[in-house]
């Protein structure tokens, strides 16, 4: 029996089977490639910041840190056995809040009270900022407290040229007659803040008396 030598030719059925297997192989490779691409892109998508986190970007939306508020100035008043009393100093006076005392007439001096600084304490003291101006325009500014019944006053702080307070180091009570060169504080005591040696009841009452020039409980002179 003779054997036929030479290359073996593929039959049509074998060729169709090989072509079908090649397609499946190509589709499998495409599916794996798509899977790998999706797998590599997913972490990047998850790593992107959420829209609301963009607000945390300090260069885009954060406001600059606000300056720390200025420290409140106080004056320490010794009260003997009762210890020390801390008194807050008011804002420096503005011309818009000044009311002139017209009862004391001087050609070279004018006297004002700062209405915004007016205070009445539970113990009956009346505190105020007092402004004395010369004809040349210079001013002397003091923050004071007044005892109506005792007719005393205490300087708690003095103003400076740069419109700041210098608290008194050892404030003390002095009689109104002492060092009161023209009696302006005596007038303030008698006619405005301490009628009949009684303190005004509240700030509104004091402001009204300053504006009218005399407290309604005081007999006009």
PDB file of C-alpha atoms in Angstrom:
ATOM      1  CA  UNK A   1       0.000   0.000   0.000  1.00  0.00           C
ATOM      2  CA  UNK A   2       1.533   3.260  -1.032  1.00  0.00           C
ATOM      3  CA  UNK A   3       1.659   6.329   1.241  1.00  0.00           C
ATOM      4  CA  UNK A   4       1.231   9.689  -0.309  1.00  0.00           C
ATOM      5  CA  UNK A   5       3.823  12.143   0.946  1.00  0.00           C
ATOM      6  CA  UNK A   6       3.533  15.965   0.864  1.00  0.00           C
ATOM      7  CA  UNK A   7       1.715  18.726   2.753  1.00  0.00           C
ATOM      8  CA  UNK A   8      -1.671  18.021   4.241  1.00  0.00           C
ATOM      9  CA  UNK A   9      -4.344  20.347   2.934  1.00  0.00           C
ATOM     10  CA  UNK A  10      -7.038  21.694   5.249  1.00  0.00           C
ATOM     11  CA  UNK A  11     -10.535  20.761   4.545  1.00  0.00           C
ATOM     12  CA  UNK A  12     -13.253  23.435   4.367  1.00  0.00           C
ATOM     13  CA  UNK A  13     -14.701  22.305   7.699  1.00  0.00           C
ATOM     14  CA  UNK A  14     -11.379  22.563   9.437  1.00  0.00           C
ATOM     15  CA  UNK A  15     -10.823  26.082   8.059  1.00  0.00           C
ATOM     16  CA  UNK A  16     -14.217  27.259   9.283  1.00  0.00           C
ATOM     17  CA  UNK A  17     -13.505  25.898  12.737  1.00  0.00           C
ATOM     18  CA  UNK A  18     -10.165  27.680  12.884  1.00  0.00           C
ATOM     19  CA  UNK A  19     -11.701  30.984  11.746  1.00  0.00           C
ATOM     20  CA  UNK A  20     -14.431  30.749  14.410  1.00  0.00           C
ATOM     21  CA  UNK A  21     -11.866  30.103  17.119  1.00  0.00           C
ATOM     22  CA  UNK A  22      -9.834  33.115  15.968  1.00  0.00           C
ATOM     23  CA  UNK A  23     -12.846  35.376  16.325  1.00  0.00           C
ATOM     24  CA  UNK A  24     -13.524  34.151  19.838  1.00  0.00           C
ATOM     25  CA  UNK A  25      -9.898  34.671  20.732  1.00  0.00           C
ATOM     26  CA  UNK A  26      -9.960  38.236  19.379  1.00  0.00           C
ATOM     27  CA  UNK A  27     -13.166  39.051  21.266  1.00  0.00           C
ATOM     28  CA  UNK A  28     -11.648  37.676  24.469  1.00  0.00           C
ATOM     29  CA  UNK A  29      -8.576  39.848  24.030  1.00  0.00           C
ATOM     30  CA  UNK A  30     -10.775  42.934  23.436  1.00  0.00           C
ATOM     31  CA  UNK A  31     -12.843  42.182  26.544  1.00  0.00           C
ATOM     32  CA  UNK A  32      -9.708  41.845  28.683  1.00  0.00           C
ATOM     33  CA  UNK A  33      -8.323  45.094  27.270  1.00  0.00           C
ATOM     34  CA  UNK A  34     -11.561  46.981  28.037  1.00  0.00           C
ATOM     35  CA  UNK A  35     -11.595  45.563  31.571  1.00  0.00           C
ATOM     36  CA  UNK A  36      -8.000  46.596  32.169  1.00  0.00           C
ATOM     37  CA  UNK A  37      -8.630  50.124  30.877  1.00  0.00           C
ATOM     38  CA  UNK A  38     -11.707  50.515  33.098  1.00  0.00           C
ATOM     39  CA  UNK A  39      -9.824  49.152  36.092  1.00  0.00           C
ATOM     40  CA  UNK A  40      -7.023  51.669  35.659  1.00  0.00           C
ATOM     41  CA  UNK A  41      -9.408  54.630  35.192  1.00  0.00           C
ATOM     42  CA  UNK A  42     -11.694  53.917  38.169  1.00  0.00           C
ATOM     43  CA  UNK A  43      -9.214  54.804  40.955  1.00  0.00           C
ATOM     44  CA  UNK A  44      -8.476  58.089  39.229  1.00  0.00           C
ATOM     45  CA  UNK A  45     -12.159  58.943  39.139  1.00  0.00           C
ATOM     46  CA  UNK A  46     -12.551  58.048  42.795  1.00  0.00           C
ATOM     47  CA  UNK A  47      -9.462  60.043  43.709  1.00  0.00           C
ATOM     48  CA  UNK A  48     -10.911  63.264  42.319  1.00  0.00           C
ATOM     49  CA  UNK A  49     -12.200  65.564  45.108  1.00  0.00           C
ATOM     50  CA  UNK A  50     -15.935  65.915  45.455  1.00  0.00           C
ATOM     51  CA  UNK A  51     -17.327  69.310  44.390  1.00  0.00           C
ATOM     52  CA  UNK A  52     -18.086  70.383  47.942  1.00  0.00           C
ATOM     53  CA  UNK A  53     -14.479  69.775  48.996  1.00  0.00           C
ATOM     54  CA  UNK A  54     -13.308  72.429  46.588  1.00  0.00           C
ATOM     55  CA  UNK A  55     -14.549  74.999  49.121  1.00  0.00           C
ATOM     56  CA  UNK A  56     -11.714  73.987  51.400  1.00  0.00           C
ATOM     57  CA  UNK A  57      -9.158  75.445  49.013  1.00  0.00           C
ATOM     58  CA  UNK A  58      -7.645  78.250  51.112  1.00  0.00           C
ATOM     59  CA  UNK A  59      -6.334  80.147  48.118  1.00  0.00           C
ATOM     60  CA  UNK A  60      -9.765  80.351  46.494  1.00  0.00           C
ATOM     61  CA  UNK A  61     -12.395  80.756  49.177  1.00  0.00           C
ATOM     62  CA  UNK A  62     -10.893  81.123  52.668  1.00  0.00           C
ATOM     63  CA  UNK A  63     -11.231  84.581  54.175  1.00  0.00           C
ATOM     64  CA  UNK A  64      -8.061  86.125  55.575  1.00  0.00           C
ATOM     65  CA  UNK A  65      -7.727  85.712  59.332  1.00  0.00           C
ATOM     66  CA  UNK A  66      -9.327  88.619  61.141  1.00  0.00           C
ATOM     67  CA  UNK A  67      -7.195  90.768  63.339  1.00  0.00           C
ATOM     68  CA  UNK A  68      -7.480  90.071  67.036  1.00  0.00           C
ATOM     69  CA  UNK A  69      -9.756  92.563  68.774  1.00  0.00           C
ATOM     70  CA  UNK A  70      -8.069  95.338  70.688  1.00  0.00           C
ATOM     71  CA  UNK A  71      -7.761  94.715  74.385  1.00  0.00           C
ATOM     72  CA  UNK A  72     -10.188  96.590  76.624  1.00  0.00           C
ATOM     73  CA  UNK A  73      -8.395  99.181  78.750  1.00  0.00           C
ATOM     74  CA  UNK A  74      -9.174  99.170  82.460  1.00  0.00           C
ATOM     75  CA  UNK A  75      -8.216 101.213  85.480  1.00  0.00           C
ATOM     76  CA  UNK A  76      -7.699  99.647  88.903  1.00  0.00           C
ATOM     77  CA  UNK A  77      -9.251 101.451  91.850  1.00  0.00           C
ATOM     78  CA  UNK A  78      -8.333 100.348  95.352  1.00  0.00           C
ATOM     79  CA  UNK A  79     -11.324  99.979  97.654  1.00  0.00           C
ATOM     80  CA  UNK A  80      -9.417  99.202 100.831  1.00  0.00           C
ATOM     81  CA  UNK A  81     -10.627  96.073 102.601  1.00  0.00           C
ATOM     82  CA  UNK A  82     -13.040  95.395  99.749  1.00  0.00           C
ATOM     83  CA  UNK A  83     -10.134  94.805  97.369  1.00  0.00           C
ATOM     84  CA  UNK A  84      -9.544  96.335  93.941  1.00  0.00           C
ATOM     85  CA  UNK A  85     -12.183  97.429  91.459  1.00  0.00           C
ATOM     86  CA  UNK A  86     -11.592  97.138  87.714  1.00  0.00           C
ATOM     87  CA  UNK A  87     -13.313  99.830  85.682  1.00  0.00           C
ATOM     88  CA  UNK A  88     -13.525  99.619  81.893  1.00  0.00           C
ATOM     89  CA  UNK A  89     -12.507 102.780  80.089  1.00  0.00           C
ATOM     90  CA  UNK A  90     -14.920 104.072  77.432  1.00  0.00           C
ATOM     91  CA  UNK A  91     -14.213 104.789  73.793  1.00  0.00           C
ATOM     92  CA  UNK A  92     -12.283 107.988  73.221  1.00  0.00           C
ATOM     93  CA  UNK A  93     -14.693 110.930  72.776  1.00  0.00           C
ATOM     94  CA  UNK A  94     -15.846 112.085  69.371  1.00  0.00           C
ATOM     95  CA  UNK A  95     -16.963 115.651  68.646  1.00  0.00           C
ATOM     96  CA  UNK A  96     -20.379 114.368  67.532  1.00  0.00           C
ATOM     97  CA  UNK A  97     -21.090 113.122  71.082  1.00  0.00           C
ATOM     98  CA  UNK A  98     -19.985 116.225  72.999  1.00  0.00           C
ATOM     99  CA  UNK A  99     -22.432 118.596  74.709  1.00  0.00           C
ATOM    100  CA  UNK A 100     -21.112 121.923  75.923  1.00  0.00           C
ATOM    101  CA  UNK A 101     -21.661 123.208  79.466  1.00  0.00           C
ATOM    102  CA  UNK A 102     -22.817 126.771  78.870  1.00  0.00           C
ATOM    103  CA  UNK A 103     -23.427 127.596  82.513  1.00  0.00           C
ATOM    104  CA  UNK A 104     -19.709 128.312  83.007  1.00  0.00           C
ATOM    105  CA  UNK A 105     -18.660 131.148  80.729  1.00  0.00           C
ATOM    106  CA  UNK A 106     -14.979 131.681  80.039  1.00  0.00           C
ATOM    107  CA  UNK A 107     -13.510 133.524  77.094  1.00  0.00           C
ATOM    108  CA  UNK A 108     -10.453 131.276  76.984  1.00  0.00           C
ATOM    109  CA  UNK A 109     -11.987 127.884  77.880  1.00  0.00           C
ATOM    110  CA  UNK A 110     -14.943 125.740  76.847  1.00  0.00           C
ATOM    111  CA  UNK A 111     -16.231 122.655  78.701  1.00  0.00           C
ATOM    112  CA  UNK A 112     -17.904 119.554  77.274  1.00  0.00           C
ATOM    113  CA  UNK A 113     -19.276 116.193  78.420  1.00  0.00           C
ATOM    114  CA  UNK A 114     -19.176 113.125  76.191  1.00  0.00           C
ATOM    115  CA  UNK A 115     -22.711 111.689  76.245  1.00  0.00           C
ATOM    116  CA  UNK A 116     -21.591 108.291  74.974  1.00  0.00           C
ATOM    117  CA  UNK A 117     -19.338 107.810  78.014  1.00  0.00           C
ATOM    118  CA  UNK A 118     -22.050 108.589  80.582  1.00  0.00           C
ATOM    119  CA  UNK A 119     -22.575 105.788  83.145  1.00  0.00           C
ATOM    120  CA  UNK A 120     -24.543 105.340  86.356  1.00  0.00           C
ATOM    121  CA  UNK A 121     -23.308 102.582  88.683  1.00  0.00           C
ATOM    122  CA  UNK A 122     -25.478 100.538  91.077  1.00  0.00           C
ATOM    123  CA  UNK A 123     -23.610 102.235  93.936  1.00  0.00           C
ATOM    124  CA  UNK A 124     -24.729 105.695  92.821  1.00  0.00           C
ATOM    125  CA  UNK A 125     -21.564 106.910  91.116  1.00  0.00           C
ATOM    126  CA  UNK A 126     -21.872 108.848  87.867  1.00  0.00           C
ATOM    127  CA  UNK A 127     -19.036 108.470  85.360  1.00  0.00           C
ATOM    128  CA  UNK A 128     -18.374 110.664  82.351  1.00  0.00           C
ATOM    129  CA  UNK A 129     -15.670 111.967  80.022  1.00  0.00           C
ATOM    130  CA  UNK A 130     -14.873 115.639  80.567  1.00  0.00           C
ATOM    131  CA  UNK A 131     -13.288 117.756  77.811  1.00  0.00           C
ATOM    132  CA  UNK A 132     -11.735 121.194  78.316  1.00  0.00           C
ATOM    133  CA  UNK A 133     -10.740 123.148  75.192  1.00  0.00           C
ATOM    134  CA  UNK A 134      -8.702 126.292  74.974  1.00  0.00           C
ATOM    135  CA  UNK A 135      -9.205 129.152  72.544  1.00  0.00           C
ATOM    136  CA  UNK A 136      -6.173 127.894  70.657  1.00  0.00           C
ATOM    137  CA  UNK A 137      -7.790 124.500  70.031  1.00  0.00           C
ATOM    138  CA  UNK A 138      -5.866 122.268  72.433  1.00  0.00           C
ATOM    139  CA  UNK A 139      -7.861 119.892  74.645  1.00  0.00           C
ATOM    140  CA  UNK A 140      -7.580 118.264  78.038  1.00  0.00           C
ATOM    141  CA  UNK A 141      -9.583 115.037  78.270  1.00  0.00           C
ATOM    142  CA  UNK A 142     -10.291 113.075  81.456  1.00  0.00           C
ATOM    143  CA  UNK A 143     -12.550 110.173  82.376  1.00  0.00           C
ATOM    144  CA  UNK A 144     -13.986 110.796  85.827  1.00  0.00           C
ATOM    145  CA  UNK A 145     -16.338 109.419  88.446  1.00  0.00           C
ATOM    146  CA  UNK A 146     -18.508 111.526  90.740  1.00  0.00           C
ATOM    147  CA  UNK A 147     -20.058 110.784  94.132  1.00  0.00           C
ATOM    148  CA  UNK A 148     -23.179 112.858  94.418  1.00  0.00           C
ATOM    149  CA  UNK A 149     -23.845 112.714  98.157  1.00  0.00           C
ATOM    150  CA  UNK A 150     -20.212 113.303  99.132  1.00  0.00           C
ATOM    151  CA  UNK A 151     -19.601 115.904  96.383  1.00  0.00           C
ATOM    152  CA  UNK A 152     -16.387 114.175  95.339  1.00  0.00           C
ATOM    153  CA  UNK A 153     -14.850 113.289  92.035  1.00  0.00           C
ATOM    154  CA  UNK A 154     -12.083 110.934  90.923  1.00  0.00           C
ATOM    155  CA  UNK A 155      -9.992 111.114  87.752  1.00  0.00           C
ATOM    156  CA  UNK A 156      -9.795 107.571  86.379  1.00  0.00           C
ATOM    157  CA  UNK A 157      -7.831 108.213  83.174  1.00  0.00           C
ATOM    158  CA  UNK A 158      -6.347 111.015  81.096  1.00  0.00           C
ATOM    159  CA  UNK A 159      -6.347 111.381  77.330  1.00  0.00           C
ATOM    160  CA  UNK A 160      -3.220 111.597  75.220  1.00  0.00           C
ATOM    161  CA  UNK A 161      -2.385 113.478  72.029  1.00  0.00           C
ATOM    162  CA  UNK A 162      -2.898 110.323  69.935  1.00  0.00           C
ATOM    163  CA  UNK A 163      -6.443 109.894  71.307  1.00  0.00           C
ATOM    164  CA  UNK A 164      -5.734 107.079  73.741  1.00  0.00           C
ATOM    165  CA  UNK A 165      -6.274 106.634  77.455  1.00  0.00           C
ATOM    166  CA  UNK A 166      -3.624 106.593  80.155  1.00  0.00           C
ATOM    167  CA  UNK A 167      -5.184 104.963  83.256  1.00  0.00           C
ATOM    168  CA  UNK A 168      -4.537 106.746  86.539  1.00  0.00           C
ATOM    169  CA  UNK A 169      -1.986 104.867  88.631  1.00  0.00           C
ATOM    170  CA  UNK A 170      -3.440 105.623  92.058  1.00  0.00           C
ATOM    171  CA  UNK A 171      -6.841 107.278  91.585  1.00  0.00           C
ATOM    172  CA  UNK A 172      -8.338 108.895  94.660  1.00  0.00           C
ATOM    173  CA  UNK A 173     -11.394 110.876  95.642  1.00  0.00           C
ATOM    174  CA  UNK A 174     -11.107 114.667  95.900  1.00  0.00           C
ATOM    175  CA  UNK A 175     -13.627 117.244  97.004  1.00  0.00           C
ATOM    176  CA  UNK A 176     -15.145 119.174  94.097  1.00  0.00           C
ATOM    177  CA  UNK A 177     -13.886 122.493  95.475  1.00  0.00           C
ATOM    178  CA  UNK A 178     -10.269 121.319  95.400  1.00  0.00           C
ATOM    179  CA  UNK A 179      -8.367 122.064  92.157  1.00  0.00           C
ATOM    180  CA  UNK A 180     -11.598 123.128  90.449  1.00  0.00           C
ATOM    181  CA  UNK A 181     -10.326 126.324  88.854  1.00  0.00           C
ATOM    182  CA  UNK A 182     -13.637 127.777  87.687  1.00  0.00           C
ATOM    183  CA  UNK A 183     -16.216 125.563  89.368  1.00  0.00           C
ATOM    184  CA  UNK A 184     -17.225 123.769  86.150  1.00  0.00           C
ATOM    185  CA  UNK A 185     -17.484 120.373  87.873  1.00  0.00           C
ATOM    186  CA  UNK A 186     -19.427 121.919  90.740  1.00  0.00           C
ATOM    187  CA  UNK A 187     -21.937 123.152  88.165  1.00  0.00           C
ATOM    188  CA  UNK A 188     -21.988 119.722  86.531  1.00  0.00           C
ATOM    189  CA  UNK A 189     -22.702 118.176  89.939  1.00  0.00           C
ATOM    190  CA  UNK A 190     -25.318 120.658  91.088  1.00  0.00           C
ATOM    191  CA  UNK A 191     -27.255 121.353  87.907  1.00  0.00           C
ATOM    192  CA  UNK A 192     -26.878 118.232  85.764  1.00  0.00           C
ATOM    193  CA  UNK A 193     -25.746 114.930  87.238  1.00  0.00           C
ATOM    194  CA  UNK A 194     -26.581 115.180  90.950  1.00  0.00           C
ATOM    195  CA  UNK A 195     -29.707 117.294  91.519  1.00  0.00           C
ATOM    196  CA  UNK A 196     -30.305 117.677  95.263  1.00  0.00           C
ATOM    197  CA  UNK A 197     -27.149 115.540  95.716  1.00  0.00           C
ATOM    198  CA  UNK A 198     -28.938 112.527  94.238  1.00  0.00           C
ATOM    199  CA  UNK A 199     -27.486 110.732  91.217  1.00  0.00           C
ATOM    200  CA  UNK A 200     -29.415 110.685  87.976  1.00  0.00           C
ATOM    201  CA  UNK A 201     -31.384 107.445  87.593  1.00  0.00           C
ATOM    202  CA  UNK A 202     -30.095 106.493  84.174  1.00  0.00           C
ATOM    203  CA  UNK A 203     -28.088 107.668  81.194  1.00  0.00           C
ATOM    204  CA  UNK A 204     -31.129 109.001  79.328  1.00  0.00           C
ATOM    205  CA  UNK A 205     -31.961 111.325  82.221  1.00  0.00           C
ATOM    206  CA  UNK A 206     -28.413 112.660  82.256  1.00  0.00           C
ATOM    207  CA  UNK A 207     -28.310 113.249  78.504  1.00  0.00           C
ATOM    208  CA  UNK A 208     -31.624 115.116  78.657  1.00  0.00           C
ATOM    209  CA  UNK A 209     -30.311 117.336  81.457  1.00  0.00           C
ATOM    210  CA  UNK A 210     -27.120 118.067  79.502  1.00  0.00           C
ATOM    211  CA  UNK A 211     -29.084 119.045  76.410  1.00  0.00           C
ATOM    212  CA  UNK A 212     -31.465 121.335  78.292  1.00  0.00           C
ATOM    213  CA  UNK A 213     -28.648 122.831  80.372  1.00  0.00           C
ATOM    214  CA  UNK A 214     -30.274 122.050  83.732  1.00  0.00           C
ATOM    215  CA  UNK A 215     -31.970 119.130  85.450  1.00  0.00           C
ATOM    216  CA  UNK A 216     -35.752 119.576  85.911  1.00  0.00           C
ATOM    217  CA  UNK A 217     -35.381 119.048  89.698  1.00  0.00           C
ATOM    218  CA  UNK A 218     -33.048 122.034  89.972  1.00  0.00           C
ATOM    219  CA  UNK A 219     -34.470 125.489  90.586  1.00  0.00           C
ATOM    220  CA  UNK A 220     -33.365 127.881  87.835  1.00  0.00           C
ATOM    221  CA  UNK A 221     -31.048 130.634  89.017  1.00  0.00           C
TER     222      UNK A 221
END
